[in-house]
Short mmCIF file of C-alpha atoms in Angstrom, two decimals:
data_model
loop_
_atom_site.label_atom_id
_atom_site.label_comp_id
_atom_site.label_asym_id
_atom_site.label_seq_id
_atom_site.Cartn_x
_atom_site.Cartn_y
_atom_site.Cartn_z
CA UNK A 18 106.54 80.02 72.21
CA UNK A 19 105.00 76.68 72.99
CA UNK A 20 106.77 73.68 71.55
CA UNK A 21 104.76 70.64 70.50
CA UNK A 22 106.12 67.16 71.22
CA UNK A 23 103.44 64.62 70.52
CA UNK A 24 100.62 65.78 72.74
CA UNK A 25 102.91 67.48 75.21
CA UNK A 26 103.07 71.26 74.98
CA UNK A 27 105.99 72.86 76.78
CA UNK A 28 105.96 76.57 77.55
CA UNK A 29 109.13 78.26 76.42
CA UNK A 30 111.47 79.02 79.33
CA UNK A 31 113.33 81.78 77.51
CA UNK A 32 113.29 85.12 79.27
CA UNK A 33 111.50 86.87 76.45
CA UNK A 34 107.80 86.67 76.89
CA UNK A 35 105.29 86.50 74.08
CA UNK A 36 101.55 86.66 73.71
CA UNK A 37 99.89 84.09 75.96
CA UNK A 38 99.10 80.82 74.23
CA UNK A 39 96.41 79.70 76.51
CA UNK A 40 95.41 82.56 78.75
CA UNK A 41 92.02 80.98 79.42
CA UNK A 42 93.68 77.84 80.77
CA UNK A 43 96.06 79.91 82.87
CA UNK A 44 93.21 81.98 84.33
CA UNK A 45 91.44 78.77 85.22
CA UNK A 46 94.48 77.55 87.15
CA UNK A 47 94.62 80.86 88.98
CA UNK A 48 90.99 80.36 89.99
CA UNK A 49 91.94 76.97 91.45
CA UNK A 50 94.81 78.54 93.38
CA UNK A 51 92.56 81.32 94.72
CA UNK A 52 90.00 78.81 95.94
CA UNK A 53 92.75 76.63 97.45
CA UNK A 54 94.27 79.40 99.57
CA UNK A 55 90.84 80.76 100.54
CA UNK A 56 90.07 77.30 101.95
CA UNK A 57 93.23 77.39 104.07
CA UNK A 58 92.83 81.02 105.16
CA UNK A 59 89.18 80.48 106.09
CA UNK A 60 90.27 77.55 108.29
CA UNK A 61 88.12 75.05 106.35
CA UNK A 62 90.70 72.30 106.80
CA UNK A 63 88.22 69.46 106.27
CA UNK A 64 87.68 70.73 102.73
CA UNK A 65 91.38 70.91 101.98
CA UNK A 66 91.87 67.26 100.81
CA UNK A 67 89.07 67.76 98.26
CA UNK A 68 91.40 69.92 96.19
CA UNK A 69 93.45 66.79 95.43
CA UNK A 70 92.99 63.66 93.34
CA UNK A 71 92.77 60.30 95.14
CA UNK A 72 96.28 59.33 94.07
CA UNK A 73 97.83 62.72 94.71
CA UNK A 74 101.22 63.51 96.11
CA UNK A 75 101.70 66.52 98.39
CA UNK A 76 105.13 67.54 99.58
CA UNK A 77 106.69 70.44 101.45
CA UNK A 78 110.46 70.69 101.06
CA UNK A 79 113.01 73.51 100.98
CA UNK A 80 114.20 74.66 97.58
CA UNK A 81 117.81 73.92 98.58
CA UNK A 82 117.00 70.33 99.58
CA UNK A 83 115.00 69.84 96.41
CA UNK A 84 117.82 71.27 94.28
CA UNK A 85 120.23 68.75 95.87
CA UNK A 86 117.88 65.94 94.83
CA UNK A 87 116.80 65.14 98.36
CA UNK A 88 113.31 63.78 98.89
CA UNK A 89 112.99 64.06 102.68
CA UNK A 90 111.24 67.32 103.45
CA UNK A 91 108.89 68.70 106.05
CA UNK A 92 105.84 66.85 104.78
CA UNK A 93 105.21 64.02 102.38
CA UNK A 94 101.80 62.53 101.59
CA UNK A 95 101.03 60.25 98.66
CA UNK A 96 97.27 59.87 98.77
CA UNK A 97 94.16 61.86 99.58
CA UNK A 98 93.59 59.51 102.52
CA UNK A 99 96.94 60.55 103.98
CA UNK A 100 95.93 64.20 103.66
CA UNK A 101 92.73 63.45 105.58
CA UNK A 102 94.75 61.70 108.30
CA UNK A 103 96.92 64.79 108.63
CA UNK A 104 93.89 66.97 109.17
CA UNK A 105 92.49 64.56 111.79
CA UNK A 106 95.83 64.66 113.58
CA UNK A 107 95.85 68.46 113.50
CA UNK A 108 92.35 68.60 114.94
CA UNK A 109 93.27 66.26 117.79
CA UNK A 110 96.61 67.78 118.61
CA UNK A 111 97.39 71.05 120.25
CA UNK A 112 99.26 72.34 117.25
CA UNK A 113 96.33 74.44 116.22
CA UNK A 114 95.65 77.64 118.02
CA UNK A 115 98.57 78.97 116.05
CA UNK A 116 96.21 81.52 114.67
CA UNK A 117 95.16 82.22 111.15
CA UNK A 118 97.01 82.40 107.87
CA UNK A 119 96.85 84.73 104.91
CA UNK A 120 98.25 83.47 101.62
CA UNK A 121 99.08 86.05 98.97
CA UNK A 122 99.92 84.51 95.61
CA UNK A 123 101.80 85.72 92.59
CA UNK A 124 100.39 84.98 89.17
CA UNK A 125 100.40 81.40 87.91
CA UNK A 126 102.85 80.49 85.12
CA UNK A 127 102.00 77.62 82.78
CA UNK A 128 104.95 75.27 82.35
CA UNK A 129 103.53 72.44 80.22
CA UNK A 130 100.25 70.79 79.36
CA UNK A 131 99.19 67.55 77.74
CA UNK A 132 95.56 66.61 77.24
CA UNK A 133 93.94 67.19 80.63
CA UNK A 134 97.09 67.50 82.70
CA UNK A 135 98.75 70.86 83.27
CA UNK A 136 101.99 71.76 85.06
CA UNK A 137 102.35 75.23 86.52
CA UNK A 138 104.18 77.27 89.12
CA UNK A 139 102.90 79.95 91.47
CA UNK A 140 104.80 82.04 94.03
CA UNK A 141 103.30 82.25 97.50
CA UNK A 142 103.75 84.32 100.63
CA UNK A 143 102.16 83.27 103.92
CA UNK A 144 101.52 85.54 106.89
CA UNK A 145 100.44 84.08 110.23
CA UNK A 146 98.56 86.03 112.88
CA UNK A 147 98.18 84.54 116.34
CA UNK A 148 95.21 85.35 118.52
CA UNK A 149 95.63 88.96 119.67
CA UNK A 150 99.02 89.03 117.98
CA UNK A 151 100.55 90.95 115.15
CA UNK A 152 100.94 89.56 111.65
CA UNK A 153 104.22 87.70 111.09
CA UNK A 154 105.78 86.84 107.77
CA UNK A 155 105.86 83.05 107.99
CA UNK A 156 107.02 81.65 104.68
CA UNK A 157 107.62 82.34 101.02
CA UNK A 158 108.24 79.96 98.16
CA UNK A 159 106.83 78.44 95.06
CA UNK A 160 104.16 75.86 94.29
CA UNK A 161 105.08 73.42 91.53
CA UNK A 162 101.74 71.86 90.62
CA UNK A 163 100.41 69.19 88.33
CA UNK A 164 96.69 69.75 87.86
CA UNK A 165 94.23 67.20 86.53
CA UNK A 166 91.28 68.72 84.68
CA UNK A 167 88.19 66.56 84.19
CA UNK A 168 85.39 68.53 82.57
CA UNK A 169 84.36 71.18 85.03
CA UNK A 170 86.53 69.90 87.88
CA UNK A 171 90.23 70.70 88.42
CA UNK A 172 92.27 69.02 91.16
CA UNK A 173 95.92 68.82 92.19
CA UNK A 174 97.54 65.55 91.16
CA UNK A 175 100.89 66.69 92.50
CA UNK A 176 101.61 69.69 94.70
CA UNK A 177 105.23 70.37 95.51
CA UNK A 178 105.66 73.23 97.98
CA UNK A 179 109.22 74.56 97.67
CA UNK A 180 110.00 76.79 100.64
CA UNK A 181 112.63 79.53 100.30
CA UNK A 182 113.82 78.91 103.86
CA UNK A 183 115.42 75.68 105.10
CA UNK A 184 114.39 76.21 108.69
CA UNK A 185 111.72 74.03 110.17
CA UNK A 186 108.93 75.60 112.15
CA UNK A 187 106.33 73.64 114.09
CA UNK A 188 103.65 75.62 112.36
CA UNK A 189 104.51 73.73 109.21
CA UNK A 190 102.26 71.11 110.78
CA UNK A 191 99.52 73.04 108.99
CA UNK A 192 99.26 72.73 105.21
CA UNK A 193 100.59 75.48 102.96
CA UNK B 29 87.98 105.95 79.69
CA UNK B 30 90.93 106.11 77.37
CA UNK B 31 91.61 109.44 75.75
CA UNK B 32 93.00 109.54 72.26
CA UNK B 33 95.63 112.17 71.39
CA UNK B 34 97.04 111.40 67.99
CA UNK B 35 98.27 107.87 68.38
CA UNK B 36 98.79 108.20 72.12
CA UNK B 37 96.14 106.58 74.29
CA UNK B 38 96.14 107.68 77.91
CA UNK B 39 94.30 105.67 80.53
CA UNK B 40 92.01 107.80 82.62
CA UNK B 41 93.46 108.52 86.05
CA UNK B 42 90.09 109.27 87.66
CA UNK B 43 89.29 107.10 90.67
CA UNK B 44 86.23 105.60 89.07
CA UNK B 45 87.07 102.51 87.16
CA UNK B 46 85.31 101.36 84.05
CA UNK B 47 85.33 98.30 81.85
CA UNK B 48 88.87 97.49 80.73
CA UNK B 49 89.77 98.93 77.35
CA UNK B 50 92.53 96.62 76.53
CA UNK B 51 92.47 93.75 78.97
CA UNK B 52 94.38 91.51 76.55
CA UNK B 53 97.25 93.99 76.40
CA UNK B 54 97.23 94.35 80.18
CA UNK B 55 97.29 90.57 80.68
CA UNK B 56 100.24 90.39 78.33
CA UNK B 57 102.16 92.92 80.41
CA UNK B 58 101.38 90.91 83.53
CA UNK B 59 102.87 87.86 81.81
CA UNK B 60 106.06 89.82 81.18
CA UNK B 61 106.19 90.88 84.83
CA UNK B 62 105.65 87.31 86.03
CA UNK B 63 108.48 86.03 83.84
CA UNK B 64 110.72 88.91 84.95
CA UNK B 65 110.37 88.21 88.67
CA UNK B 66 110.58 84.43 88.16
CA UNK B 67 113.96 85.04 86.49
CA UNK B 68 115.17 86.98 89.55
CA UNK B 69 113.69 84.60 92.11
CA UNK B 70 115.14 81.56 90.34
CA UNK B 71 118.55 83.22 90.49
CA UNK B 72 118.95 83.21 86.69
CA UNK B 73 120.79 86.54 86.74
CA UNK B 74 122.49 86.01 83.38
CA UNK B 75 119.06 85.97 81.75
CA UNK B 76 117.99 89.18 83.46
CA UNK B 77 119.40 91.68 80.88
CA UNK B 78 117.46 89.86 78.15
CA UNK B 79 114.25 91.38 79.48
CA UNK B 80 115.47 94.80 78.32
CA UNK B 81 115.97 96.52 74.98
CA UNK B 82 119.53 97.41 73.93
CA UNK B 83 118.99 101.11 74.64
CA UNK B 84 117.11 100.57 77.89
CA UNK B 85 117.28 102.60 81.06
CA UNK B 86 117.00 100.88 84.44
CA UNK B 87 116.88 102.88 87.63
CA UNK B 88 116.24 102.22 91.32
CA UNK B 89 115.39 105.33 93.32
CA UNK B 90 113.23 106.12 96.36
CA UNK B 91 109.80 107.55 95.72
CA UNK B 92 110.65 110.59 97.84
CA UNK B 93 113.81 111.35 95.85
CA UNK B 94 111.93 110.86 92.60
CA UNK B 95 109.11 113.15 93.76
CA UNK B 96 111.69 115.85 94.52
CA UNK B 97 112.95 115.54 90.96
CA UNK B 98 116.27 114.02 91.95
CA UNK B 99 117.93 111.64 89.53
CA UNK B 100 120.63 110.11 91.72
CA UNK B 101 119.29 106.89 93.13
CA UNK B 102 120.60 103.50 94.21
CA UNK B 103 121.17 102.26 90.65
CA UNK B 104 121.26 103.80 87.24
CA UNK B 105 122.00 101.93 84.01
CA UNK B 106 121.34 103.25 80.52
CA UNK B 107 122.09 100.29 78.26
CA UNK B 108 121.73 96.53 78.21
CA UNK B 109 125.53 96.32 78.24
CA UNK B 110 125.62 98.14 81.56
CA UNK B 111 123.10 95.66 82.99
CA UNK B 112 125.39 92.81 81.91
CA UNK B 113 128.37 94.51 83.57
CA UNK B 114 126.40 94.75 86.80
CA UNK B 115 125.71 91.03 86.74
CA UNK B 116 129.39 90.25 86.07
CA UNK B 117 130.32 92.43 89.03
CA UNK B 118 127.80 90.68 91.24
CA UNK B 119 129.17 87.27 90.24
CA UNK B 120 132.74 88.33 91.04
CA UNK B 121 132.01 90.11 94.27
CA UNK B 122 131.07 88.71 97.61
CA UNK B 123 127.77 90.52 97.67
CA UNK B 124 125.93 87.40 96.67
CA UNK B 125 125.29 84.77 99.26
CA UNK B 126 122.63 87.13 100.49
CA UNK B 127 120.18 84.37 99.86
CA UNK B 128 117.19 84.19 97.62
CA UNK B 129 114.41 86.61 96.82
CA UNK B 130 110.67 86.23 96.37
CA UNK B 131 108.86 88.96 94.49
CA UNK B 132 105.10 89.18 94.91
CA UNK B 133 103.46 91.60 92.50
CA UNK B 134 100.20 93.45 92.49
CA UNK B 135 98.25 93.64 89.26
CA UNK B 136 99.61 95.74 86.41
CA UNK B 137 97.83 99.02 85.59
CA UNK B 138 98.01 100.40 82.05
CA UNK B 139 98.89 104.09 82.02
CA UNK B 140 99.27 104.89 78.32
CA UNK B 141 100.04 103.24 75.03
CA UNK B 142 101.04 104.37 71.58
CA UNK B 143 101.64 101.99 68.72
CA UNK B 144 103.99 99.36 70.15
CA UNK B 145 105.03 101.20 73.30
CA UNK B 146 103.11 100.79 76.55
CA UNK B 147 103.53 102.51 79.90
CA UNK B 148 102.34 100.72 83.01
CA UNK B 149 102.80 100.50 86.76
CA UNK B 150 102.97 97.45 89.03
CA UNK B 151 103.34 97.27 92.81
CA UNK B 152 105.99 94.91 94.13
CA UNK B 153 106.96 93.38 97.45
CA UNK B 154 110.30 91.60 97.87
CA UNK B 155 111.15 89.11 100.61
CA UNK B 156 114.73 87.92 101.11
CA UNK B 157 115.67 84.65 102.77
CA UNK B 158 119.29 84.05 103.71
CA UNK B 159 120.72 80.55 103.81
CA UNK B 160 119.22 78.85 106.86
CA UNK B 161 117.55 82.12 107.78
CA UNK B 162 114.00 83.30 108.11
CA UNK B 163 112.20 85.30 105.46
CA UNK B 164 112.64 89.07 105.85
CA UNK B 165 110.52 91.75 104.25
CA UNK B 166 113.12 93.57 102.16
CA UNK B 167 111.39 96.17 100.03
CA UNK B 168 108.13 97.41 98.62
CA UNK B 169 107.44 99.88 95.89
CA UNK B 170 106.24 100.37 92.40
CA UNK B 171 107.60 99.63 88.94
CA UNK B 172 107.00 102.38 86.38
CA UNK B 173 107.68 100.63 83.08
CA UNK B 174 107.82 101.48 79.41
CA UNK B 175 107.50 98.29 77.42
CA UNK B 176 108.41 97.87 73.78
CA UNK B 177 106.35 95.23 71.97
CA UNK B 178 107.70 93.87 68.70
CA UNK B 179 105.51 91.09 67.36
CA UNK B 180 105.75 88.23 69.81
CA UNK B 181 108.49 89.81 71.93
CA UNK B 182 108.00 92.32 74.75
CA UNK B 183 110.94 94.00 76.49
CA UNK B 184 111.45 96.81 78.97
CA UNK B 185 112.62 100.03 77.31
CA UNK B 186 112.53 101.85 80.64
CA UNK B 187 112.18 100.37 84.10
CA UNK B 188 111.97 102.79 86.99
CA UNK B 189 111.93 101.04 90.38
CA UNK B 190 110.46 103.45 92.94
CA UNK B 191 111.17 102.14 96.45
CA UNK B 192 108.88 103.12 99.32
CA UNK B 193 111.84 103.33 101.70
CA UNK B 194 114.67 105.85 101.38
CA UNK B 195 117.18 103.70 103.26
CA UNK B 196 119.99 102.11 101.36
CA UNK B 197 120.76 98.44 101.90
CA UNK B 198 123.80 96.68 100.47
CA UNK B 199 121.51 94.01 99.10
CA UNK B 200 120.24 96.56 96.62
CA UNK B 201 123.35 95.51 94.72
CA UNK B 202 121.03 92.86 93.31
CA UNK B 203 118.41 93.89 90.77
CA UNK B 204 114.78 94.33 91.81
CA UNK C 17 78.84 76.07 89.30
CA UNK C 18 76.68 79.13 89.65
CA UNK C 19 73.21 78.54 91.02
CA UNK C 20 70.33 80.68 89.83
CA UNK C 21 67.70 81.84 92.32
CA UNK C 22 65.49 84.40 90.68
CA UNK C 23 67.95 86.99 89.50
CA UNK C 24 70.49 86.15 92.18
CA UNK C 25 73.47 84.11 91.04
CA UNK C 26 75.48 82.52 93.81
CA UNK C 27 78.98 81.23 93.12
CA UNK C 28 79.43 77.69 94.34
CA UNK C 29 81.40 77.55 97.56
CA UNK C 30 82.52 73.94 97.09
CA UNK C 31 86.26 73.45 97.12
CA UNK C 32 86.37 72.10 93.62
CA UNK C 33 86.78 74.86 91.14
CA UNK C 34 85.37 74.86 87.65
CA UNK C 35 85.68 76.98 84.57
CA UNK C 36 84.97 80.62 85.37
CA UNK C 37 81.39 81.66 84.71
CA UNK C 38 81.98 85.30 84.41
CA UNK C 39 85.69 85.91 84.12
CA UNK C 40 85.11 89.26 82.42
CA UNK C 41 83.09 90.48 85.41
CA UNK C 42 85.72 89.20 87.82
CA UNK C 43 88.53 90.91 85.90
CA UNK C 44 86.57 94.13 86.04
CA UNK C 45 86.30 93.89 89.82
CA UNK C 46 90.05 93.28 90.02
CA UNK C 47 90.56 96.48 88.03
CA UNK C 48 88.47 98.36 90.58
CA UNK C 49 90.53 96.89 93.44
CA UNK C 50 93.80 97.80 91.70
CA UNK C 51 92.68 101.41 91.23
CA UNK C 52 91.42 101.55 94.82
CA UNK C 53 94.72 100.50 96.40
CA UNK C 54 96.74 102.64 93.98
CA UNK C 55 94.73 105.63 95.23
CA UNK C 56 95.65 104.80 98.83
CA UNK C 57 99.30 103.96 98.11
CA UNK C 58 99.76 107.14 96.06
CA UNK C 59 98.43 109.14 99.01
CA UNK C 60 95.52 110.58 97.00
CA UNK C 61 93.22 110.50 100.03
CA UNK C 62 90.85 113.15 98.67
CA UNK C 63 90.01 110.80 95.82
CA UNK C 64 89.33 107.87 98.12
CA UNK C 65 85.62 108.59 98.87
CA UNK C 66 84.93 108.67 95.11
CA UNK C 67 85.31 104.89 95.04
CA UNK C 68 82.09 104.60 97.06
CA UNK C 69 78.39 105.17 96.41
CA UNK C 70 76.65 108.01 98.26
CA UNK C 71 74.85 105.57 100.58
CA UNK C 72 77.86 103.31 101.12
CA UNK C 73 78.91 101.55 104.28
CA UNK C 74 82.62 101.16 105.09
CA UNK C 75 83.74 99.15 108.09
CA UNK C 76 87.04 97.87 109.50
CA UNK C 77 86.62 95.07 112.05
CA UNK C 78 88.63 92.04 113.10
CA UNK C 79 87.59 88.69 111.67
CA UNK C 80 87.13 87.32 115.20
CA UNK C 81 84.79 90.14 116.23
CA UNK C 82 82.86 89.78 113.00
CA UNK C 83 82.56 86.02 113.47
CA UNK C 84 81.10 86.62 116.94
CA UNK C 85 78.48 88.86 115.37
CA UNK C 86 79.86 92.06 116.88
CA UNK C 87 79.39 95.28 114.95
CA UNK C 88 81.75 97.59 116.84
CA UNK C 89 85.06 97.61 115.02
CA UNK C 90 87.88 100.00 114.36
CA UNK C 91 85.96 102.12 111.85
CA UNK C 92 82.36 102.46 110.82
CA UNK C 93 81.06 104.91 108.22
CA UNK C 94 77.66 104.77 106.57
CA UNK C 95 77.79 107.46 103.91
CA UNK C 96 80.22 109.00 101.47
CA UNK C 97 79.97 112.22 103.45
CA UNK C 98 81.28 110.43 106.53
CA UNK C 99 84.24 109.13 104.50
CA UNK C 100 85.02 112.71 103.45
CA UNK C 101 84.86 113.85 107.08
CA UNK C 102 87.35 111.17 108.02
CA UNK C 103 89.78 112.39 105.40
CA UNK C 104 89.39 116.00 106.57
CA UNK C 105 90.11 114.84 110.12
CA UNK C 106 93.19 112.96 108.98
CA UNK C 107 94.49 116.01 107.14
CA UNK C 108 94.02 118.21 110.21
CA UNK C 109 95.38 115.79 112.77
CA UNK C 110 98.93 114.72 113.35
CA UNK C 111 98.17 111.12 112.64
CA UNK C 112 99.63 111.41 109.19
CA UNK C 113 103.34 111.38 108.76
CA UNK C 114 103.02 107.70 109.45
CA UNK C 115 104.60 107.17 106.09
CA UNK C 116 103.33 105.44 103.02
CA UNK C 117 101.48 102.22 102.45
CA UNK C 118 101.79 99.45 99.91
CA UNK C 119 98.78 97.19 99.42
CA UNK C 120 99.36 93.84 97.73
CA UNK C 121 96.14 92.04 96.83
CA UNK C 122 95.29 88.45 96.14
CA UNK C 123 92.92 87.68 93.28
CA UNK C 124 89.28 88.66 93.61
CA UNK C 125 86.72 85.86 94.08
CA UNK C 126 83.14 86.38 92.93
CA UNK C 127 80.65 85.35 95.59
CA UNK C 128 77.29 86.36 94.10
CA UNK C 129 75.79 88.77 91.63
CA UNK C 130 72.33 90.05 90.84
CA UNK C 131 71.67 92.53 88.08
CA UNK C 132 74.19 95.31 88.66
CA UNK C 133 75.27 94.36 92.17
CA UNK C 134 78.18 92.01 92.76
CA UNK C 135 79.57 90.56 95.98
CA UNK C 136 83.20 89.52 96.09
CA UNK C 137 86.13 88.90 98.39
CA UNK C 138 89.79 89.85 98.01
CA UNK C 139 92.73 89.14 100.32
CA UNK C 140 94.98 92.06 101.15
CA UNK C 141 98.37 92.63 102.72
CA UNK C 142 99.49 96.12 103.76
CA UNK C 143 103.07 97.20 104.36
CA UNK C 144 103.82 100.60 105.93
CA UNK C 145 107.08 102.45 105.49
CA UNK C 146 107.79 105.46 107.67
CA UNK C 147 109.97 108.30 106.47
CA UNK C 148 113.54 106.99 106.40
CA UNK C 149 112.31 103.76 107.96
CA UNK C 150 112.20 100.16 106.88
CA UNK C 151 109.08 98.48 105.52
CA UNK C 152 106.89 96.93 108.22
CA UNK C 153 104.17 94.36 107.71
CA UNK C 154 101.15 96.25 109.00
CA UNK C 155 98.03 94.20 108.35
CA UNK C 156 96.52 91.31 106.46
CA UNK C 157 92.93 90.36 105.96
CA UNK C 158 90.10 90.16 103.52
CA UNK C 159 87.83 92.66 101.80
CA UNK C 160 84.18 91.61 101.60
CA UNK C 161 82.74 93.95 99.01
CA UNK C 162 79.40 94.75 97.45
CA UNK C 163 80.00 96.60 94.21
CA UNK C 164 77.42 98.62 92.33
CA UNK C 165 77.97 98.72 88.58
CA UNK C 166 76.23 101.44 86.58
CA UNK C 167 77.26 101.36 82.96
CA UNK C 168 80.94 102.19 82.81
CA UNK C 169 81.23 103.09 86.50
CA UNK C 170 81.78 100.65 89.38
CA UNK C 171 81.71 101.78 93.01
CA UNK C 172 81.70 100.12 96.43
CA UNK C 173 78.26 100.02 97.99
CA UNK C 174 79.61 98.11 100.99
CA UNK C 175 83.22 97.51 101.94
CA UNK C 176 83.85 95.31 104.94
CA UNK C 177 87.54 95.14 105.87
CA UNK C 178 88.09 92.00 107.98
CA UNK C 179 91.49 92.21 109.66
CA UNK C 180 93.28 89.00 110.66
CA UNK C 181 94.60 90.63 113.81
CA UNK C 182 92.44 91.87 116.69
CA UNK C 183 94.96 94.43 117.88
CA UNK C 184 94.25 98.08 117.40
CA UNK C 185 96.94 100.29 115.96
CA UNK C 186 96.69 104.07 115.73
CA UNK C 187 97.64 103.82 112.09
CA UNK C 188 94.25 102.30 111.45
CA UNK C 189 93.17 105.92 111.45
CA UNK C 190 94.08 105.73 107.77
CA UNK C 191 91.77 103.82 105.43
CA UNK C 192 92.67 100.28 104.31
#
């Protein structure tokens, strides 16, 4: 059951599930997630920052580090400009050529919403395939997202990528 | 097309798909599945039995064994109390520390429904990541579920976990 | 935003997602994809051609080859009869016994639709498990589909399976 608190609606975290409160909103977030991972898997990296608001934060950190309250992770960006810089760096460096990715997502769960801002979580699995190579399971984890919805446009205001593994891999130089 | 038979509605098993009969019901089952695997992946094992009815059955068995009509599988529990005992055992034993799981599910398919009881199937893939380790593909298979819906609450009355592999792994001590 | 062009509706490819135009249509395509992969994962190969129109084309090719404009891939069939021949060949050859598959799909994205014909894309991941073996990540990629909808029946008019890897594996003798 959703609980009202002023304008904030919080999805119930109890294990017993009930009829969806806002399935249309949830389906819309799933559409955003589908488009987001299609952008990455198609290699359209220049488009990637456009999925974020100007004042966004984007972070990749292990779930263990995050649970301990640490803030230093694999990546931290706090503006769309910083995301664009990352992509420029990737284009100029030799880190690419790591092949292609395939993101497979679980369904999106609504956590809370207030006016035009929605918090949600989505499980992800990423497979990487190098040129002429075989597919390798690269990473799994969970997106914790805050999405800003303005009319017909939805963008990530915060994207926290919580990786299940604590090991660093150079390939994390590419966005997840 | 659904076929009526008294109160029992059976989803057509023919390969040709038609417009969904009860998409709202199906989406609701998917919500239950999402919450179920989030509970496991978040490590909230004490909450896990709450997804089941008091008189539930929960079984993990390979698809080959099940196809041969065998009933002895990796796990068999026939009450919510037995599920709670399993969790107590896991907490007290050294089997944990196996790391975390990530379940990625396929979409849920409705098989039949009658009044408040729904049968469905859902493909699953489980990745395990040990502390400091890399993600490992652990298991794939199919859930065959009977779900009891009482007003706003949906719970598993029967959950049959059919694993694609016939090999036993100690980690199966954790629920899937 | 969808753009009209005569009867052709083209889904906007911009990275910013908006409210779904035709979520009901998209959900229907996802139902078709779910039934399609369930047919393969259940081993009901004789049913597989029934998911296609009589004049269908079915092709498996690597994304790199396809991007270079090549047409020679791993598989090419241009009629339902040819799909049936493939299945007969598989039944008679020793290629089977490769175990079972598990397809996990990402969400389906609508690309364009015109009257009763819809183009869409869907990410896939396939795991193979041999008899008594452990699950192995076999392939990832993307379906590019043209679906023909006639009343309550939806079938693939074109199915282009773009594999992320360029390596050939004998197991590709089975449909994806």
